[in-house]
C-alpha cells in the first residue's frame, strides 16, 4: 500500500514511520510519499527516516517531493498534518489576540479561527486532488483545528475523511495506567467536539470504574487532567474534561499566565524548530537522537501555562520517545489503517459525522466520539444525551465553526466576523472586529481569503 503524508517535513512524520516499521501484518505500507513546501525540512526528515530504517530490508520506500500529484496519486491512505502560514502564522494567531487581552492559542479561541480561515482553502484543494488522483483513499486528518478542517472537507470526500486527535485516547490511556487496568479492555463514554469534550464513564469489562477514580481526590490529582483542573472541579463536573477545556473553565488565568510568561508556545516552537533544523543540516551525530531530544523538549512544555510552568521552564520532565503519549497520533492512525485495510474491527475516539450519536447535535456535524472502524469505514457509536452545559457549549462552538467554514469557502467577511463575535472566549463585537482586522493585517494567507473574494 501507498501512504502519502501532506506536511511530511513535520516532527510527527518519524513517529508514523516508526509505527510502520513495527507493522508485521498483511496489507503493509510499502511506500511513503512525503509532500512539503519546504525542501530543507523534507531533506532533514528524510535523514531521520533513513536512519530509522538502517538494517531493515523490509522498510517502506520513502519518496520526498514538492509535487502534490506525485505524492497523492494512487495513494491508499493520506495523512494530512500541514501548517499553512508556518510557525510565523501561529505566532500571529497568539499575539494578535493576546495584544487585545484575549486568549491566543493554536486551536482554541480566536487563534484557532484564524488558523482555520487560512487552512480550509488549502485543505479543500488537497481534497480535490485526492478525489481526482486517489479516489479510493481515506484521508486521515491531523491538521488543526482538526474538527473544523474535517467538517469542511466532508462535501468533497464524504466519509472518506476523518479527523484524528490523540488527546481523548491519551486521557483513557493515562486513566488505565493510573488504575492499573488494561487499556484495550476499557470502553470510554466520551462526547464532544475536537479539543472540547468530556469522559463521562469508563467501562472495564462492563463495570464503570470512573466513579471510584473521581471519589479519590489524591489519585485524581496525579492524573494530568487533575493537575490541570484540580480534583474539586472535576468532581463537581462529574466527568473528566478534555485538557483543552482549561481555556474555557480558567480563561482569565490562562491569558494572564501566557502574558506573564513572556513567551508563547509559538515563540518557543519557532526558536527550537529553527535550532533543530539548522543543527540537523550543519552538525554531525545521529539525526534520530537529535530528533528525539527535540521532541522530548517540545512535549515537556506542552500546555505549560496550565501546569504551573512556562514554555522555557516547564513544570514536568521531558517524556521518553517510547512513551505511548508521544506516539498517540501514529498509533491511532495505524489502528485506523489496520481496521479499514484488514477489517480488524476496532473502536477509537475519532472526529466523524454525528449521525445521531450525540442527541441534540446536527446529524451532519463532525463530532468527537467513540467510533467502530472496519472495512466499511467509520461508524459513530450512540451515546447518552449530554447535559445542558455540555450540549450548550457544543452547539455554540459548532455554530462558530460553521460560520468560519462559510467564511473560508466564500470569502464572506461578515461570516468571519460572526465566527469571532459569537465565540464564547471573545467578549464583544468590537473586539471581534479588531481581531479579524488584526489577523488580516498580520497574516497574508488570511488576507488572501477575503482579497480573492473581492477580486472575484
Coordinates of C-alpha atoms in Angstrom, one line a residue, residues 109-434:
X109 CA -10.5 30.7 20.7
X110 CA -9.8 33.3 18.0
X111 CA -6.3 31.9 17.2
X112 CA -8.0 28.7 16.1
X113 CA -10.4 30.6 13.9
X114 CA -7.6 32.4 12.2
X115 CA -5.8 29.1 11.7
X116 CA -8.9 27.6 10.2
X117 CA -9.6 30.5 7.9
X118 CA -6.3 30.2 6.1
X119 CA -6.1 26.4 6.2
X120 CA -9.5 25.4 4.9
X121 CA -8.9 26.6 1.3
X122 CA -5.6 24.7 1.1
X123 CA -7.0 21.5 2.6
X124 CA -10.1 21.7 0.3
X125 CA -7.6 21.9 -2.6
X126 CA -5.8 18.8 -1.5
X127 CA -9.2 17.1 -1.0
X128 CA -10.0 17.8 -4.7
X129 CA -6.6 16.4 -5.7
X130 CA -7.3 13.3 -3.7
X131 CA -10.7 12.9 -5.2
X132 CA -9.2 13.0 -8.7
X133 CA -5.9 11.1 -8.3
X134 CA -6.6 8.7 -5.4
X135 CA -10.4 8.3 -5.3
X136 CA -10.3 5.2 -3.2
X137 CA -8.1 6.7 -0.5
X138 CA -9.0 7.6 3.1
X139 CA -7.8 11.0 4.3
X140 CA -6.8 10.8 8.0
X141 CA -6.7 14.5 9.0
X142 CA -4.3 15.6 11.7
X143 CA -4.3 19.2 10.6
X144 CA -5.6 21.6 13.2
X145 CA -8.2 22.7 14.1
X146 CA -9.0 19.1 13.3
X147 CA -12.7 19.1 13.8
X148 CA -13.3 22.2 11.7
X149 CA -11.0 21.1 8.9
X150 CA -12.6 17.6 8.8
X151 CA -16.1 19.1 8.5
X152 CA -15.0 21.5 5.8
X153 CA -13.8 18.5 3.7
X154 CA -17.0 16.4 4.0
X155 CA -18.7 17.9 0.9
X156 CA -15.7 16.8 -1.2
X157 CA -14.7 13.4 0.3
X158 CA -17.7 12.5 2.4
X159 CA -17.0 9.8 5.0
X160 CA -13.6 9.1 3.4
X161 CA -12.2 11.9 5.6
X162 CA -11.9 11.5 9.4
X163 CA -10.2 13.6 12.0
X164 CA -7.6 12.2 14.4
X165 CA -6.5 13.7 17.7
X166 CA -4.7 11.7 20.4
X167 CA -5.9 13.8 23.3
X168 CA -9.0 11.7 24.2
X169 CA -7.2 8.4 23.7
X170 CA -4.3 9.8 25.8
X171 CA -6.8 10.5 28.6
X172 CA -8.1 7.0 28.5
X173 CA -4.6 5.6 28.4
X174 CA -3.4 7.7 31.4
X175 CA -6.5 6.6 33.4
X176 CA -5.8 2.9 32.6
X177 CA -2.2 3.3 33.8
X178 CA -3.3 5.1 36.9
X179 CA -5.9 2.4 37.7
X180 CA -3.6 -0.5 36.8
X181 CA -6.1 -1.7 34.1
X182 CA -5.5 -3.0 30.5
X183 CA -6.1 -0.2 28.0
X184 CA -7.6 -2.5 25.4
X185 CA -10.3 -3.7 27.7
X186 CA -11.6 -0.1 28.5
X187 CA -14.6 1.4 26.8
X188 CA -14.8 5.1 27.3
X189 CA -18.0 7.1 27.2
X190 CA -16.6 10.3 25.6
X191 CA -18.5 13.1 23.9
X192 CA -17.6 16.4 22.4
X193 CA -16.0 18.3 19.6
X194 CA -12.3 18.3 18.9
X195 CA -10.5 19.9 21.9
X196 CA -13.8 20.3 23.7
X197 CA -15.1 17.1 25.3
X198 CA -15.8 15.1 28.4
X199 CA -15.2 11.5 29.5
X200 CA -18.4 10.7 31.4
X201 CA -17.9 6.9 32.1
X202 CA -15.1 4.5 31.8
X203 CA -16.2 0.8 31.5
X204 CA -13.9 -2.0 32.3
X205 CA -15.4 -5.4 31.4
X206 CA -18.8 -3.6 31.6
X207 CA -18.2 -2.0 35.0
X208 CA -17.9 1.8 35.3
X209 CA -14.6 2.5 37.1
X210 CA -14.8 6.2 36.8
X211 CA -16.8 6.9 40.0
X212 CA -14.1 5.3 42.1
X213 CA -11.4 7.5 40.4
X214 CA -13.5 10.6 40.9
X215 CA -14.0 9.9 44.5
X216 CA -10.3 9.6 45.2
X217 CA -9.1 13.2 45.1
X218 CA -5.4 12.4 45.7
X219 CA -5.3 9.8 42.9
X220 CA -7.3 12.0 40.6
X221 CA -4.8 14.9 41.0
X222 CA -2.0 12.6 39.9
X223 CA -3.7 12.4 36.5
X224 CA -2.6 15.1 34.1
X225 CA -6.2 16.4 33.8
X226 CA -6.3 16.5 37.6
X227 CA -3.2 18.6 37.6
X228 CA -4.7 21.0 35.1
X229 CA -8.2 21.3 36.6
X230 CA -7.9 20.3 40.2
X231 CA -9.8 17.4 41.8
X232 CA -12.6 19.6 43.2
X233 CA -13.6 21.0 39.8
X234 CA -13.6 17.6 38.1
X235 CA -15.6 16.1 41.0
X236 CA -18.1 19.0 40.6
X237 CA -18.5 18.3 36.9
X238 CA -18.8 14.6 37.5
X239 CA -16.8 13.9 34.4
X240 CA -13.2 14.4 33.3
X241 CA -12.9 17.2 30.8
X242 CA -10.5 17.3 27.8
X243 CA -7.5 19.3 28.9
X244 CA -8.2 22.0 26.3
X245 CA -11.3 22.9 28.3
X246 CA -8.9 24.6 30.6
X247 CA -9.0 27.5 28.3
X248 CA -12.8 27.8 28.9
X249 CA -13.0 27.0 32.6
X250 CA -9.9 29.0 33.5
X251 CA -9.9 31.6 30.7
X252 CA -8.6 34.6 32.6
X253 CA -6.0 32.5 34.4
X254 CA -4.8 31.1 31.0
X255 CA -4.5 34.6 29.4
X256 CA -2.7 36.0 32.4
X257 CA -0.3 33.0 32.6
X258 CA 0.7 33.3 29.0
X259 CA 1.1 37.1 29.2
X260 CA 3.2 36.9 32.4
X261 CA 5.5 34.2 30.9
X262 CA 6.7 36.5 28.1
X263 CA 7.0 33.5 25.7
X264 CA 4.1 31.9 23.8
X265 CA 4.0 28.4 22.6
X266 CA 4.6 29.7 19.0
X267 CA 7.6 31.8 20.1
X268 CA 9.1 28.7 21.8
X269 CA 8.5 26.4 18.8
X270 CA 9.8 29.0 16.3
X271 CA 13.1 29.1 18.3
X272 CA 13.5 25.4 18.9
X273 CA 12.4 24.4 15.4
X274 CA 15.0 26.7 13.8
X275 CA 17.7 25.3 16.1
X276 CA 16.8 21.7 15.3
X277 CA 16.8 22.0 11.5
X278 CA 19.9 24.2 11.5
X279 CA 21.7 21.7 13.7
X280 CA 20.5 18.8 11.6
X281 CA 21.9 20.4 8.5
X282 CA 25.2 21.6 9.8
X283 CA 26.2 19.3 12.6
X284 CA 27.2 15.7 12.8
X285 CA 25.9 12.9 15.0
X286 CA 22.7 10.9 15.0
X287 CA 19.8 12.5 13.3
X288 CA 17.4 10.3 15.2
X289 CA 18.8 11.1 18.6
X290 CA 18.7 14.8 17.7
X291 CA 15.0 14.5 16.8
X292 CA 14.2 12.5 19.9
X293 CA 15.8 15.2 22.1
X294 CA 13.9 18.0 20.3
X295 CA 10.5 16.2 20.5
X296 CA 11.0 15.5 24.2
X297 CA 11.8 19.2 24.9
X298 CA 8.7 20.3 22.9
X299 CA 6.4 17.9 24.7
X300 CA 7.7 18.7 28.1
X301 CA 6.5 22.3 27.6
X302 CA 3.1 21.3 26.1
X303 CA 0.3 23.3 27.8
X304 CA 2.9 24.6 30.3
X305 CA 0.6 27.5 31.2
X306 CA -1.9 25.1 32.6
X307 CA 0.6 23.1 34.6
X308 CA 2.4 25.7 36.7
X309 CA 5.3 26.2 34.3
X310 CA 6.3 28.3 31.2
X311 CA 7.5 27.3 27.8
X312 CA 11.2 27.7 28.6
X313 CA 10.7 26.3 32.2
X314 CA 8.2 23.5 32.0
X315 CA 6.7 22.0 35.2
X316 CA 7.3 18.4 34.1
X317 CA 10.3 16.4 32.9
X318 CA 10.5 15.5 29.2
X319 CA 8.7 12.4 28.1
X320 CA 10.5 9.4 26.7
X321 CA 10.0 9.0 22.9
X322 CA 8.9 5.4 23.8
X323 CA 6.0 6.8 26.0
X324 CA 2.6 5.9 24.4
X325 CA 1.6 9.6 24.8
X326 CA 4.4 10.6 22.5
X327 CA 3.2 8.1 19.8
X328 CA -0.5 8.8 20.1
X329 CA -1.2 10.2 16.7
X330 CA 0.8 7.5 14.9
X331 CA -0.8 4.7 17.0
X332 CA -4.3 5.8 16.3
X333 CA -3.6 6.4 12.7
X334 CA -2.1 2.9 12.3
X335 CA -5.1 1.4 14.1
X336 CA -7.5 3.1 11.6
X337 CA -5.5 1.9 8.7
X338 CA -5.5 -1.7 10.0
X339 CA -9.2 -1.6 10.7
X340 CA -10.0 -0.4 7.2
X341 CA -7.5 -2.3 5.1
X342 CA -7.5 -5.6 7.1
X343 CA -11.1 -5.4 8.5
X344 CA -9.6 -5.6 12.0
X345 CA -12.6 -4.1 13.8
X346 CA -11.6 -1.6 16.4
X347 CA -13.2 1.2 18.4
X348 CA -11.5 4.6 18.6
X349 CA -12.4 8.1 19.5
X350 CA -12.5 10.0 16.2
X351 CA -13.8 13.1 14.5
X352 CA -16.6 11.9 12.3
X353 CA -20.2 12.8 11.2
X354 CA -22.5 12.7 14.2
X355 CA -25.3 10.6 12.6
X356 CA -27.3 10.8 15.8
X357 CA -24.5 9.6 18.0
X358 CA -24.9 12.7 20.3
X359 CA -28.6 13.6 20.8
X360 CA -29.2 17.2 20.2
X361 CA -26.3 17.8 17.8
X362 CA -27.0 18.0 14.0
X363 CA -26.6 14.7 12.2
X364 CA -24.1 16.1 9.7
X365 CA -21.9 17.9 12.3
X366 CA -18.4 16.5 12.8
X367 CA -18.1 15.4 16.5
X368 CA -15.5 13.6 18.5
X369 CA -17.0 10.3 19.8
X370 CA -16.1 6.6 20.0
X371 CA -16.5 5.0 16.6
X372 CA -16.3 1.5 15.3
X373 CA -13.9 1.3 12.4
X374 CA -13.9 -1.6 9.9
X375 CA -13.6 -2.3 6.2
X376 CA -16.8 -0.3 5.7
X377 CA -15.3 2.9 7.2
X378 CA -16.3 4.7 10.4
X379 CA -19.5 4.1 12.4
X380 CA -20.0 6.5 15.3
X381 CA -21.5 4.8 18.4
X382 CA -24.7 6.1 20.0
X383 CA -24.2 7.8 23.4
X384 CA -26.4 9.0 26.2
X385 CA -27.7 12.6 25.9
X386 CA -25.3 15.3 27.1
X387 CA -26.3 17.5 30.0
X388 CA -27.3 21.1 29.3
X389 CA -23.9 22.6 29.9
X390 CA -22.2 20.1 27.5
X391 CA -24.8 20.4 24.8
X392 CA -25.0 24.2 25.1
X393 CA -21.2 24.7 24.7
X394 CA -21.0 22.2 21.8
X395 CA -23.9 23.8 19.9
X396 CA -22.4 27.3 20.4
X397 CA -19.0 26.2 19.2
X398 CA -20.5 24.2 16.3
X399 CA -22.3 27.4 15.1
X400 CA -19.0 29.3 15.3
X401 CA -17.2 26.5 13.4
X402 CA -19.8 26.6 10.6
X403 CA -19.5 30.4 10.3
X404 CA -15.7 30.1 9.9
X405 CA -16.1 27.4 7.3
X406 CA -18.5 29.5 5.2
X407 CA -16.1 32.5 5.5
X408 CA -13.2 30.4 4.3
X409 CA -15.1 28.9 1.4
X410 CA -16.9 32.0 0.2
X411 CA -14.6 34.9 1.3
X412 CA -17.5 36.5 3.1
X413 CA -16.1 38.8 5.8
X414 CA -19.4 39.0 7.6
X415 CA -19.3 35.3 8.2
X416 CA -15.8 35.6 9.6
X417 CA -17.0 38.4 11.9
X418 CA -19.9 36.3 13.1
X419 CA -17.5 33.5 13.9
X420 CA -15.2 35.7 16.0
X421 CA -18.1 37.7 17.7
X422 CA -20.1 34.6 18.6
X423 CA -17.1 32.7 20.1
X424 CA -17.6 32.4 23.9
X425 CA -14.0 33.4 24.5
X426 CA -14.4 36.7 22.7
X427 CA -16.2 39.3 24.8
X428 CA -17.5 41.9 22.4
X429 CA -18.3 42.6 18.8
X430 CA -15.8 45.4 18.9
X431 CA -13.1 43.0 20.0
X432 CA -14.1 40.6 17.3
X433 CA -13.7 43.3 14.6
X434 CA -10.3 44.2 15.9

